[in-house]
Coordinates of C-alpha atoms in Angstrom, one line a residue:
M1 CA 21.1 40.2 21.8
E2 CA 22.6 36.9 20.8
A3 CA 22.7 34.1 23.3
A4 CA 23.9 30.5 22.8
I5 CA 21.3 28.4 24.7
K6 CA 21.7 24.8 25.7
M7 CA 18.2 23.2 25.6
I8 CA 18.5 19.9 27.3
P9 CA 15.6 17.4 27.3
C10 CA 14.0 18.9 30.4
L11 CA 11.5 21.2 28.9
V12 CA 8.7 22.4 31.3
D13 CA 5.9 24.9 30.7
E14 CA 3.1 24.7 33.1
S15 CA 0.9 27.0 31.0
S16 CA 1.2 24.9 27.9
S17 CA -1.4 22.4 27.0
T18 CA 1.2 19.8 26.5
R19 CA 3.0 18.2 29.4
A20 CA 6.7 18.2 30.0
I21 CA 9.0 15.8 28.2
E22 CA 11.4 15.0 31.0
S23 CA 12.0 15.8 34.6
C24 CA 15.6 15.6 36.0
R25 CA 15.7 15.0 39.7
E26 CA 18.1 17.1 41.7
N27 CA 18.9 17.1 45.5
E28 CA 17.1 20.0 47.2
N29 CA 20.3 21.1 49.0
N30 CA 22.1 21.7 45.6
D31 CA 20.5 25.1 44.7
I32 CA 21.4 26.6 41.4
Q33 CA 22.9 30.0 41.7
S34 CA 21.4 32.4 39.2
G35 CA 23.0 35.5 38.0
P36 CA 22.9 38.0 35.1
I37 CA 22.1 36.9 31.7
Q38 CA 25.8 37.3 30.7
Q39 CA 26.8 34.7 33.3
Q40 CA 24.2 32.3 32.4
S41 CA 25.1 32.6 28.7
R42 CA 28.8 31.9 29.3
R43 CA 27.8 28.8 31.5
M44 CA 25.5 27.4 28.7
E45 CA 28.2 28.2 26.1
A46 CA 30.6 26.2 28.1
V47 CA 28.2 23.2 27.9
I48 CA 28.2 23.3 24.1
S49 CA 31.7 24.5 23.5
G50 CA 33.6 22.8 20.7
S51 CA 30.7 22.8 18.3
G52 CA 31.7 26.0 16.6
P53 CA 30.2 29.4 16.5
Q54 CA 27.9 28.3 13.6
Q55 CA 26.1 25.8 15.8
R56 CA 24.5 28.4 18.2
M57 CA 21.0 29.8 18.1
E58 CA 20.4 33.4 17.4
V59 CA 17.6 34.7 19.6
E60 CA 16.1 38.2 19.2
T61 CA 13.9 39.2 22.0
N62 CA 12.9 42.4 23.7
E63 CA 13.2 41.0 27.3
L64 CA 16.9 40.3 28.1
N65 CA 16.8 39.4 31.7
P66 CA 15.2 36.0 32.5
T67 CA 13.3 35.6 35.7
P68 CA 14.7 32.7 37.8
S69 CA 11.8 30.4 38.8
H70 CA 12.4 28.0 41.6
E71 CA 9.7 25.5 41.2
N72 CA 9.8 22.5 43.5
N73 CA 7.5 19.7 42.7
S74 CA 7.0 16.6 44.7
E75 CA 10.3 15.2 43.4
G76 CA 12.3 18.3 44.3
D77 CA 13.0 19.5 40.8
I78 CA 14.5 23.0 40.3
R79 CA 14.0 24.6 36.9
Y80 CA 15.0 28.0 35.5
K81 CA 12.7 29.8 33.0
G82 CA 13.5 32.6 30.7
P83 CA 12.2 34.0 27.5
L84 CA 11.9 31.1 25.0
K85 CA 14.0 28.8 27.2
V86 CA 14.0 26.4 30.0
Y87 CA 17.4 25.4 31.6
T88 CA 17.9 22.8 34.1
K89 CA 21.3 21.9 35.5
R90 CA 22.2 18.3 36.3
K91 CA 25.2 16.9 38.0
S92 CA 26.0 13.5 36.5
R93 CA 24.3 10.6 34.7
A94 CA 24.4 8.6 37.9
Q95 CA 22.3 11.2 39.7
V96 CA 19.7 11.5 36.9
E97 CA 16.4 9.8 37.7
T98 CA 13.5 10.3 35.3
P99 CA 10.0 9.3 35.8
I100 CA 9.1 8.4 32.2
T101 CA 9.3 5.3 30.0
I102 CA 9.6 4.9 26.3
P103 CA 8.6 1.3 25.5
E104 CA 11.3 -0.6 23.8
H105 CA 9.4 -1.0 20.4
S106 CA 7.1 2.0 20.6
S107 CA 7.3 5.7 20.7
P108 CA 5.1 8.4 22.2
S109 CA 3.2 10.4 19.6
S110 CA 3.1 13.8 21.3
L111 CA 4.9 15.9 23.9
E112 CA 4.3 13.8 27.0
I113 CA 6.1 12.5 30.0
V114 CA 8.8 10.0 28.8
D115 CA 10.7 7.8 31.3
V116 CA 14.2 6.5 30.7
S117 CA 15.4 4.8 33.8
S118 CA 19.0 5.4 34.8
S119 CA 19.9 1.8 34.2
E120 CA 18.9 2.0 30.6
I121 CA 21.2 5.1 30.1
E122 CA 24.6 3.3 29.5
N123 CA 26.2 6.2 27.5
E124 CA 25.4 9.7 26.5
D125 CA 24.0 8.6 23.2
S126 CA 21.2 6.7 25.0
T127 CA 19.5 9.8 26.1
L128 CA 17.1 12.0 24.2
D129 CA 20.0 13.7 22.5
D130 CA 18.3 15.2 19.5
L131 CA 15.9 17.3 21.7
P132 CA 18.1 20.3 22.3
I133 CA 19.8 20.3 18.9
A134 CA 16.7 21.2 16.9
L135 CA 16.9 24.7 18.3
R136 CA 20.5 25.3 19.4
K137 CA 22.5 23.8 16.6
E138 CA 22.4 25.1 13.0
A139 CA 18.6 25.7 13.1
R140 CA 19.0 29.4 13.5
V141 CA 15.7 31.1 14.3
K142 CA 14.5 34.7 14.9
A143 CA 12.0 34.7 17.7
G144 CA 9.8 37.4 18.5
V145 CA 8.7 38.2 14.9
P146 CA 5.2 39.5 14.7
R147 CA 2.9 36.9 13.3
P148 CA 2.2 37.6 9.5
R149 CA -1.3 38.1 8.7
Y150 CA -2.8 36.0 5.9
G151 CA -2.6 38.4 3.0
F152 CA 0.0 39.6 0.6
E153 CA 3.2 41.4 1.7
N154 CA 5.5 42.3 -1.2
D155 CA 3.3 40.3 -3.4
I156 CA 4.0 37.1 -1.5
R157 CA 1.6 35.3 0.7
K158 CA 2.9 34.7 4.2
K159 CA 2.1 31.5 6.0
V160 CA 3.1 30.1 9.4
V161 CA 4.0 26.4 9.6
S162 CA 3.1 24.6 12.7
C163 CA 5.4 22.0 14.4
K164 CA 5.4 19.1 16.8
W165 CA 7.8 16.9 18.7
V166 CA 8.5 13.4 17.3
F167 CA 9.9 10.6 19.4
S168 CA 11.6 7.4 18.2
A169 CA 13.8 4.6 19.4
K170 CA 16.8 3.8 17.2
Q171 CA 17.7 0.1 17.0
N172 CA 20.8 -1.7 16.1
P173 CA 21.0 -4.7 13.7
E174 CA 20.1 -7.1 16.7
G175 CA 16.9 -5.1 17.3
K176 CA 18.0 -3.5 20.6
V177 CA 17.5 0.1 21.3
E178 CA 20.7 2.1 20.8
R179 CA 19.3 5.5 21.9
Y180 CA 16.0 7.5 22.2
K181 CA 15.5 10.4 19.9
A182 CA 13.3 13.4 20.3
R183 CA 13.1 15.7 17.2
L184 CA 11.3 19.0 16.5
V185 CA 9.6 18.5 13.2
A186 CA 7.8 21.2 11.1
R187 CA 4.5 20.3 9.5
G188 CA 5.7 20.9 6.0
Y189 CA 2.5 19.5 4.4
S190 CA 1.0 22.9 4.9
Q191 CA 3.6 24.6 2.7
T192 CA 2.5 25.9 -0.8
Y193 CA 4.6 25.3 -3.9
G194 CA 5.9 28.4 -5.4
I195 CA 5.3 30.4 -2.3
D196 CA 7.0 28.5 0.7
Y197 CA 9.4 26.4 -1.4
D198 CA 10.4 25.9 -5.0
E199 CA 12.5 22.7 -5.8
T200 CA 12.6 19.7 -3.4
F201 CA 14.5 16.9 -5.2
A202 CA 17.6 15.8 -3.5
S203 CA 19.8 13.0 -4.8
V204 CA 20.5 9.8 -2.8
A205 CA 22.9 7.0 -3.8
K206 CA 21.6 4.3 -6.0
M207 CA 21.9 0.8 -4.5
S208 CA 23.6 -0.2 -7.7
T209 CA 26.3 2.4 -7.0
V210 CA 26.7 1.1 -3.4
R211 CA 27.2 -2.5 -4.7
M212 CA 29.5 -1.3 -7.3
L213 CA 31.8 0.4 -4.7
I214 CA 31.6 -2.8 -2.6
S215 CA 32.7 -4.8 -5.6
C216 CA 35.7 -2.4 -6.1
A217 CA 36.6 -2.8 -2.5
A218 CA 36.5 -6.6 -2.7
N219 CA 38.6 -6.6 -5.9
F220 CA 41.2 -4.2 -4.8
G221 CA 41.2 -4.9 -1.0
W222 CA 40.1 -1.4 -0.1
P223 CA 38.7 -0.7 3.4
L224 CA 35.0 0.2 3.7
H225 CA 34.2 2.9 6.3
Q226 CA 30.9 4.2 7.4
W227 CA 30.1 7.7 8.7
D228 CA 27.0 9.4 9.9
V229 CA 26.1 13.0 10.1
K230 CA 24.1 13.8 13.1
N231 CA 20.9 15.9 12.5
A232 CA 21.8 16.5 8.8
F233 CA 18.7 18.4 7.9
L234 CA 19.5 21.2 10.4
H235 CA 22.6 22.2 8.4
G236 CA 20.9 23.4 5.2
N237 CA 20.5 27.0 4.4
L238 CA 17.0 28.3 3.7
Q239 CA 16.6 30.5 0.6
E240 CA 12.9 31.1 1.3
E241 CA 11.2 33.1 3.9
V242 CA 9.6 30.5 6.3
Y243 CA 7.8 31.2 9.5
M244 CA 7.0 28.6 12.2
E245 CA 5.0 28.7 15.4
I246 CA 6.7 28.7 18.7
P247 CA 7.5 25.0 19.6
P248 CA 5.3 23.3 22.1
G249 CA 6.9 23.6 25.6
F250 CA 8.4 27.1 24.8
S251 CA 5.3 29.2 24.8
K252 CA 5.5 32.2 27.1
P253 CA 3.2 35.2 27.7
D254 CA 5.9 37.6 26.3
V255 CA 5.9 35.8 22.9
A256 CA 2.1 35.5 22.5
G257 CA 1.1 36.2 19.0
K258 CA 4.7 36.0 17.7
V259 CA 6.4 33.3 15.6
C260 CA 9.9 32.1 14.6
R261 CA 11.7 33.1 11.4
L262 CA 13.6 30.0 10.2
R263 CA 17.1 30.8 9.0
K264 CA 18.2 27.1 8.7
S265 CA 16.3 24.1 7.4
L266 CA 14.4 22.0 9.8
Y267 CA 13.0 18.3 9.6
G268 CA 9.6 18.2 8.0
L269 CA 10.1 21.2 5.6
K270 CA 9.6 20.4 1.9
Q271 CA 13.0 21.9 0.9
S272 CA 15.1 20.5 3.8
P273 CA 16.5 17.5 1.9
R274 CA 17.6 19.6 -1.1
A275 CA 19.1 22.3 1.3
W276 CA 21.1 19.6 3.2
F277 CA 22.6 18.0 0.1
D278 CA 23.4 21.4 -1.4
R279 CA 25.3 22.3 1.8
F280 CA 27.1 19.0 1.9
R281 CA 28.1 19.1 -1.8
R282 CA 29.5 22.6 -1.5
A283 CA 31.5 21.5 1.6
L284 CA 33.1 18.6 -0.3
C285 CA 33.8 20.5 -3.4
G286 CA 35.5 23.0 -1.2
M287 CA 37.8 20.3 -0.1
S288 CA 39.0 19.5 -3.6
Y289 CA 36.6 16.7 -4.2
K290 CA 34.8 16.2 -7.5
Q291 CA 31.2 15.2 -8.0
C292 CA 30.5 12.4 -10.5
N293 CA 28.2 13.1 -13.4
G294 CA 27.0 9.5 -13.5
D295 CA 25.8 9.6 -9.9
H296 CA 25.6 13.0 -8.2
T297 CA 25.9 11.4 -4.8
V298 CA 29.4 10.0 -5.4
F299 CA 32.4 12.2 -4.8
Y300 CA 36.1 11.3 -5.3
R301 CA 39.5 12.8 -5.1
H302 CA 42.8 11.6 -6.7
S303 CA 46.2 12.4 -5.1
R304 CA 49.5 10.8 -5.7
R305 CA 48.0 8.0 -7.8
R306 CA 45.7 7.2 -4.9
I307 CA 42.0 7.6 -4.8
V308 CA 39.2 8.2 -2.1
I309 CA 35.5 7.6 -3.1
L310 CA 32.5 8.3 -0.9
A311 CA 28.8 7.8 -1.6
V312 CA 26.1 9.7 0.3
Y313 CA 22.6 8.5 1.1
V314 CA 20.9 11.4 3.0
D315 CA 23.1 11.4 6.2
D316 CA 24.8 8.0 5.8
I317 CA 28.2 8.1 4.1
I318 CA 30.2 5.2 2.7
I319 CA 34.0 5.8 2.1
T320 CA 36.4 3.5 0.4
G321 CA 39.9 3.9 -1.3
D322 CA 43.5 3.2 -1.0
D323 CA 44.5 6.5 0.7
E324 CA 44.1 6.1 4.4
A325 CA 45.7 9.4 5.2
E326 CA 43.4 11.2 2.9
I327 CA 40.3 9.4 4.5
N328 CA 41.5 10.5 8.1
R329 CA 42.1 14.1 6.8
L330 CA 38.7 14.1 5.2
K331 CA 37.0 13.0 8.5
E332 CA 38.8 15.9 10.3
D333 CA 37.8 18.5 7.8
L334 CA 34.1 17.3 7.7
S335 CA 34.0 17.4 11.6
K336 CA 34.8 21.0 11.5
V337 CA 31.7 21.7 9.4
F338 CA 29.3 19.1 10.6
E339 CA 29.0 16.7 13.5
V340 CA 30.3 13.5 12.0
K341 CA 30.1 10.2 13.8
D342 CA 32.6 7.5 12.7
L343 CA 30.7 4.2 12.8
G344 CA 33.9 2.1 11.9
Q345 CA 33.9 -0.6 9.3
L346 CA 30.8 -0.9 7.1
K347 CA 28.5 -3.4 8.9
Y348 CA 24.9 -2.2 8.6
F349 CA 23.6 0.2 6.0
L350 CA 20.0 1.0 5.3
G351 CA 18.8 -2.4 6.7
I352 CA 21.5 -4.3 4.8
E353 CA 23.9 -6.4 7.0
I354 CA 27.4 -6.4 5.7
A355 CA 30.1 -8.9 6.8
R356 CA 33.7 -9.1 5.5
S357 CA 36.1 -12.1 5.7
T358 CA 39.0 -13.5 3.8
K359 CA 36.6 -15.1 1.4
G360 CA 34.8 -11.9 0.4
I361 CA 32.2 -9.4 1.4
F362 CA 28.7 -10.6 2.2
L363 CA 25.4 -8.7 1.9
S364 CA 22.2 -9.9 3.4
Q365 CA 18.9 -8.6 5.0
R366 CA 18.4 -11.5 7.5
K367 CA 17.0 -9.3 10.2
Y368 CA 14.7 -7.6 7.7
V369 CA 13.3 -11.0 6.5
L370 CA 12.7 -12.3 10.0
D371 CA 11.0 -9.1 11.0
L372 CA 8.8 -9.4 7.9
L373 CA 8.0 -13.1 8.6
S374 CA 7.2 -12.2 12.2
E375 CA 4.9 -9.3 11.2
T376 CA 2.9 -11.5 8.7
G377 CA 2.7 -14.5 11.1
M378 CA 4.8 -16.6 8.7
L379 CA 7.6 -17.7 11.0
G380 CA 6.1 -21.1 11.4
C381 CA 5.1 -21.6 7.8
R382 CA 6.1 -24.4 5.5
P383 CA 9.0 -23.3 3.3
A384 CA 8.6 -23.2 -0.5
P385 CA 11.4 -24.3 -2.9
T386 CA 10.9 -21.5 -5.4
P387 CA 9.6 -17.9 -5.1
I388 CA 6.9 -18.4 -7.7
D389 CA 5.1 -21.3 -9.3
P390 CA 6.8 -22.0 -12.7
N391 CA 3.3 -22.6 -14.3
H392 CA 1.6 -19.7 -12.7
K393 CA -1.4 -18.1 -14.5
L394 CA -1.8 -14.9 -12.6
C395 CA -4.1 -12.4 -14.1
A396 CA -6.1 -9.3 -13.0
T397 CA -9.1 -11.3 -11.7
S398 CA -7.3 -14.2 -10.0
G399 CA -9.5 -15.2 -7.0
D400 CA -11.7 -12.8 -5.1
P401 CA -11.3 -9.0 -4.4
M402 CA -9.6 -8.1 -1.2
N403 CA -8.4 -5.1 0.9
K404 CA -5.6 -3.3 -1.0
E405 CA -4.0 -1.4 1.9
S406 CA -2.5 -4.6 3.5
Y407 CA -1.5 -6.0 0.1
Q408 CA 0.3 -2.8 -0.8
R409 CA 2.1 -2.7 2.5
L410 CA 3.4 -6.4 2.1
V411 CA 4.5 -5.9 -1.5
R412 CA 6.2 -2.6 -0.6
R413 CA 8.3 -4.5 2.0
L414 CA 9.1 -7.1 -0.6
I415 CA 10.3 -4.5 -3.1
Y416 CA 13.0 -3.2 -0.7
L417 CA 14.1 -6.8 0.0
C418 CA 15.1 -7.1 -3.7
H419 CA 18.2 -5.0 -3.0
T420 CA 20.1 -8.2 -1.9
R421 CA 17.7 -10.9 -3.3
P422 CA 17.7 -10.9 -7.1
D423 CA 16.2 -14.4 -6.9
I424 CA 12.8 -12.9 -5.9
S425 CA 12.8 -10.0 -8.3
Y426 CA 10.7 -11.6 -11.0
A427 CA 8.1 -12.8 -8.4
V428 CA 7.9 -9.4 -6.7
S429 CA 7.6 -7.7 -10.2
V430 CA 4.6 -10.0 -11.0
V431 CA 2.8 -9.3 -7.6
S432 CA 3.5 -5.5 -7.9
R433 CA 1.5 -5.3 -11.1
Y434 CA -1.8 -5.6 -9.2
M435 CA -1.2 -3.2 -6.3
H436 CA -4.0 -1.0 -7.5
D437 CA -6.6 -3.7 -7.5
P438 CA -5.5 -6.9 -5.7
W439 CA -7.3 -10.2 -5.6
S440 CA -6.9 -13.1 -3.3
G441 CA -4.8 -15.0 -5.9
H442 CA -2.2 -12.2 -5.9
L443 CA -2.0 -12.3 -2.1
D444 CA -1.4 -16.1 -2.3
A445 CA 1.5 -15.4 -4.7
A446 CA 2.9 -12.8 -2.3
Y447 CA 2.8 -15.3 0.5
R448 CA 4.5 -17.8 -1.6
I449 CA 7.4 -15.4 -1.7
L450 CA 7.4 -15.3 2.1
R451 CA 7.4 -19.0 2.3
Y452 CA 10.4 -19.0 -0.1
L453 CA 12.2 -16.6 2.3
K454 CA 11.5 -18.8 5.1
N455 CA 13.6 -21.4 3.3
G456 CA 16.7 -19.3 3.7
P457 CA 16.3 -15.9 5.5
G458 CA 20.1 -15.4 5.6
K459 CA 20.7 -15.8 1.8
G460 CA 22.5 -12.9 0.1
L461 CA 25.2 -11.8 -2.3
V462 CA 28.9 -12.5 -1.9
F463 CA 31.5 -10.1 -3.4
K464 CA 34.8 -11.9 -4.1
S465 CA 38.1 -10.7 -5.5
H466 CA 38.6 -11.7 -9.2
G467 CA 41.4 -9.3 -9.9
H468 CA 39.6 -7.1 -12.5
L469 CA 36.8 -4.7 -13.0
N470 CA 35.4 -6.0 -16.3
V471 CA 31.8 -5.2 -17.1
E472 CA 29.6 -8.0 -18.3
G473 CA 26.0 -8.5 -18.7
Y474 CA 23.2 -11.0 -19.5
C475 CA 19.8 -10.1 -21.0
D476 CA 16.7 -12.2 -21.6
A477 CA 13.0 -11.9 -22.3
D478 CA 9.9 -13.9 -21.9
W479 CA 7.7 -13.2 -24.9
A480 CA 4.0 -12.3 -24.3
S481 CA 4.1 -13.6 -20.8
C482 CA 1.4 -11.2 -19.2
L483 CA -2.0 -12.8 -19.7
D484 CA -3.9 -9.4 -19.3
D485 CA -2.1 -7.5 -22.2
R486 CA 0.4 -9.9 -23.7
R487 CA 3.3 -7.8 -23.1
S488 CA 6.7 -9.4 -22.6
T489 CA 9.0 -9.3 -19.6
S490 CA 12.6 -8.1 -19.9
G491 CA 15.4 -9.0 -17.5
Y492 CA 19.1 -8.2 -17.2
C493 CA 21.9 -8.5 -14.8
V494 CA 25.2 -6.6 -14.8
F495 CA 28.5 -7.9 -13.3
V496 CA 31.4 -5.7 -12.3
G497 CA 34.7 -7.5 -11.5
G498 CA 32.8 -10.8 -11.5
N499 CA 30.2 -9.6 -8.9
L500 CA 26.6 -8.9 -9.5
I501 CA 25.8 -5.3 -8.9
S502 CA 22.7 -4.4 -10.9
W503 CA 19.6 -6.4 -12.1
R504 CA 16.1 -5.7 -13.2
S505 CA 12.9 -7.5 -14.0
K506 CA 10.4 -5.3 -15.8
K507 CA 7.3 -5.7 -18.1
Q508 CA 8.0 -4.1 -21.4
P509 CA 5.8 -0.9 -22.2
V510 CA 4.6 -2.1 -25.6
V511 CA 3.6 -5.4 -27.2
S512 CA 6.2 -7.3 -29.1
R513 CA 5.2 -9.1 -32.2
S514 CA 7.9 -11.8 -32.0
S515 CA 10.2 -13.3 -29.5
A516 CA 13.2 -11.8 -31.4
E517 CA 11.7 -8.3 -30.9
A518 CA 11.1 -8.9 -27.2
E519 CA 14.8 -10.0 -26.8
Y520 CA 15.9 -7.0 -28.8
R521 CA 14.0 -4.6 -26.5
A522 CA 15.5 -6.4 -23.5
M523 CA 19.0 -6.1 -25.1
S524 CA 18.6 -2.4 -25.5
L525 CA 17.6 -2.0 -21.7
A526 CA 20.7 -4.0 -20.6
I527 CA 23.0 -2.0 -22.8
S528 CA 21.7 1.3 -21.3
E529 CA 22.5 0.1 -17.8
M530 CA 25.9 -1.2 -18.8
M531 CA 26.9 2.1 -20.4
W532 CA 25.9 3.9 -17.2
V533 CA 28.2 1.6 -15.3
K534 CA 31.0 2.0 -17.7
N535 CA 30.8 5.8 -17.7
L536 CA 30.7 5.9 -13.8
L537 CA 33.7 3.6 -13.5
S538 CA 35.6 5.6 -16.2
E539 CA 35.0 8.7 -14.3
L540 CA 36.4 7.2 -11.3
Y541 CA 39.5 6.1 -13.3
V542 CA 39.2 2.4 -12.1
L543 CA 37.9 0.9 -15.4
R544 CA 40.4 -0.8 -17.6
K545 CA 40.1 -0.4 -21.5
G546 CA 38.1 -3.0 -23.2
P547 CA 34.6 -3.5 -24.7
L548 CA 31.5 -4.3 -22.8
K549 CA 30.4 -8.0 -23.2
L550 CA 26.6 -8.7 -23.4
W551 CA 25.4 -12.4 -23.5
C552 CA 22.1 -13.2 -25.1
D553 CA 20.5 -16.6 -25.8
N554 CA 18.5 -15.4 -28.9
K555 CA 20.4 -15.8 -32.2
S556 CA 17.8 -13.8 -34.1
A557 CA 18.2 -10.7 -31.9
I558 CA 22.0 -11.0 -32.2
N559 CA 21.8 -11.3 -36.0
I560 CA 19.5 -8.3 -36.2
A561 CA 21.9 -6.2 -34.1
N562 CA 24.9 -7.3 -36.1
N563 CA 23.3 -7.0 -39.5
P564 CA 20.5 -4.3 -39.2
V565 CA 18.4 -5.1 -42.2
Q566 CA 15.4 -2.8 -42.8
H567 CA 12.1 -4.8 -43.2
D568 CA 8.7 -4.8 -42.1
R569 CA 9.4 -6.9 -39.0
T570 CA 12.0 -4.6 -37.4
K571 CA 11.3 -0.9 -38.7
H572 CA 9.1 -0.3 -35.6
V573 CA 12.0 -0.8 -33.3
E574 CA 14.2 1.6 -35.2
I575 CA 15.4 3.7 -32.2
D576 CA 16.6 0.6 -30.3
R577 CA 18.2 -0.7 -33.5
F578 CA 20.2 2.5 -34.2
F579 CA 21.1 2.7 -30.5
I580 CA 22.6 -0.8 -30.5
K581 CA 24.2 -0.4 -34.0
E582 CA 26.1 2.8 -32.6
K583 CA 27.6 0.9 -29.7
L584 CA 28.7 -2.0 -31.9
D585 CA 30.2 0.2 -34.6
S586 CA 32.1 2.2 -32.0
G587 CA 33.7 -1.0 -30.5
V588 CA 32.3 -0.3 -27.1
L589 CA 30.1 -3.4 -27.1
E590 CA 30.5 -7.0 -28.0
L591 CA 27.3 -9.2 -28.4
R592 CA 27.9 -12.9 -27.6
H593 CA 25.6 -16.0 -27.7
V594 CA 25.0 -18.1 -24.6
N595 CA 23.0 -21.3 -24.2
S596 CA 19.7 -21.1 -22.5
S597 CA 21.0 -23.4 -19.7
N598 CA 23.7 -20.9 -18.9
Q599 CA 21.5 -17.8 -19.1
V600 CA 21.9 -16.0 -15.8
A601 CA 19.1 -13.7 -16.4
D602 CA 16.6 -16.5 -16.8
C603 CA 15.2 -16.2 -13.3
L604 CA 14.4 -12.5 -13.9
T605 CA 11.9 -13.2 -16.7
K606 CA 10.1 -16.4 -15.7
G607 CA 9.4 -18.8 -12.9
L608 CA 12.0 -21.7 -12.7
G609 CA 12.0 -25.2 -11.3
V610 CA 13.9 -26.0 -8.1
K611 CA 17.1 -27.2 -9.8
E612 CA 17.2 -24.4 -12.3
C613 CA 16.5 -21.8 -9.5
N614 CA 19.4 -23.0 -7.3
E615 CA 21.8 -23.2 -10.2
T616 CA 21.0 -19.6 -11.3
C617 CA 21.4 -18.4 -7.7
N618 CA 24.9 -19.9 -7.6
K619 CA 25.8 -18.2 -10.9
M620 CA 24.6 -14.8 -9.5
G621 CA 26.9 -15.4 -6.5
M622 CA 24.1 -15.9 -3.9
I623 CA 24.8 -18.1 -0.8
D624 CA 23.3 -18.5 2.6
I625 CA 26.0 -16.7 4.6
Y626 CA 24.7 -18.1 7.8
H627 CA 25.1 -21.8 6.8
S628 CA 27.8 -21.8 4.1
F629 CA 30.6 -20.4 6.3

């Protein structure tokens, strides 16, 4: 029999080794009238009505009639227990009193008593709203399946995946708790490749793509919307045969020795991200949207010379374009398939704070920087004028050996900060070279970056309207800069519509025998990125015709590219030579010389002085948005 069950966060099972999640108080004089299973199913279906028939749980069990269990504890709680479910009726938020507390900045690690006082529950989203959805919405399971024995059945080894409840507190950009979340997570680390899952890769939007869409919105005056798909991984369709243990809090004597057969994906499974993205992609393509080849997470639709573009990062969606009617229609259509939450204008995306005014669109990670400084105890440090010493001599044995776990954790946080701070990219690239074996000198260099961040935690990128979407780039190289292996450092930055959208600082994979050779390799790296940007913009039909412009400060490298003479000093860079020659001959690319004083990519290859560092930041479009406006 199929029953739609509303599992609210009041799960109690006295026989389980784990305690109850939440206890809802009820007045003793308000007894709940129990009836046949059909009446209870209709009552519970009414609670979750509007979510669609695909959002109910399929339950197969031999025992159809649940036994009502009036269990009154010291607080006067009344609970109803049936096979694989516990249902408690509550009257209103004002009458809900719960005896558990989730600390504001910490989360319980197991199924335990959690207290959310009624004063903290300001709206429905502040409750543990993810707790019931794991089993009632999209995560279709077959309960009562006999436990497969470890062995081979149809030449396939059957395994049973365990699960646990995971609790978290979701915060807003100000650091305040928005709502508490309880999620059923499968222990997917016990799955075996080729048996329990096959492919796991799922595309996410590149940050370069996100910044490119923001630059388009700034130049064309398009709005930027943000949507969120609730419980995205529960929507994926499982192609494999996956069994999972009965979740904690649902164990009953009648299901002893039985397991769940998962029909839909669940958080924690290896294949869940891929299953979710495939489901979302098919849904959008069914709505006449096309998937970009340059970035598979970008979808677009043209209608009546108007365009709507959206980029997907797991369950976060950014939408822009000049067709508001199509955007509203898309939201309605997606809401019929998934539970989509409209977050309004784009303000906070993956830790990046976004503000829009008449002067442009501003991106920063101020909260992220302040949290990082607080965690490392550097809030009261003395600020540094530059991210790295211009005359640094870092090598593999700078200082004394140290604990690598703390160093890796710090550098990992700094790497993510580079999404809006290109001024620290070179310094972070240098300290990340020694994550496998850090010494005290490397840690001092990492702390220097923190001191520089203290100088301007609100500094970020500004995207202004320049009235065009021309693609331009700058490339540079620092010859034999690494003291350990004498490899050179490449750096480039790409502008779309006058706004910086992509940059990179990277040590070259091979040793260059001259500065011209190092610059030539950096040129090839920059052209590859510019070609990707051009192809993506062309696919969206927003790029005007015209060649790409690449600025380089090395005349020897430019001469080799324009006049590829074969001789002993250049024949070992033959692939790069033919790649650049092909782009020049086709008219796609123009190489131009720029003075070293105007080289924007200079800060991506070497440490600069205070004056040069500030000038380069201004050319990149970096300002401190909390002090400049």
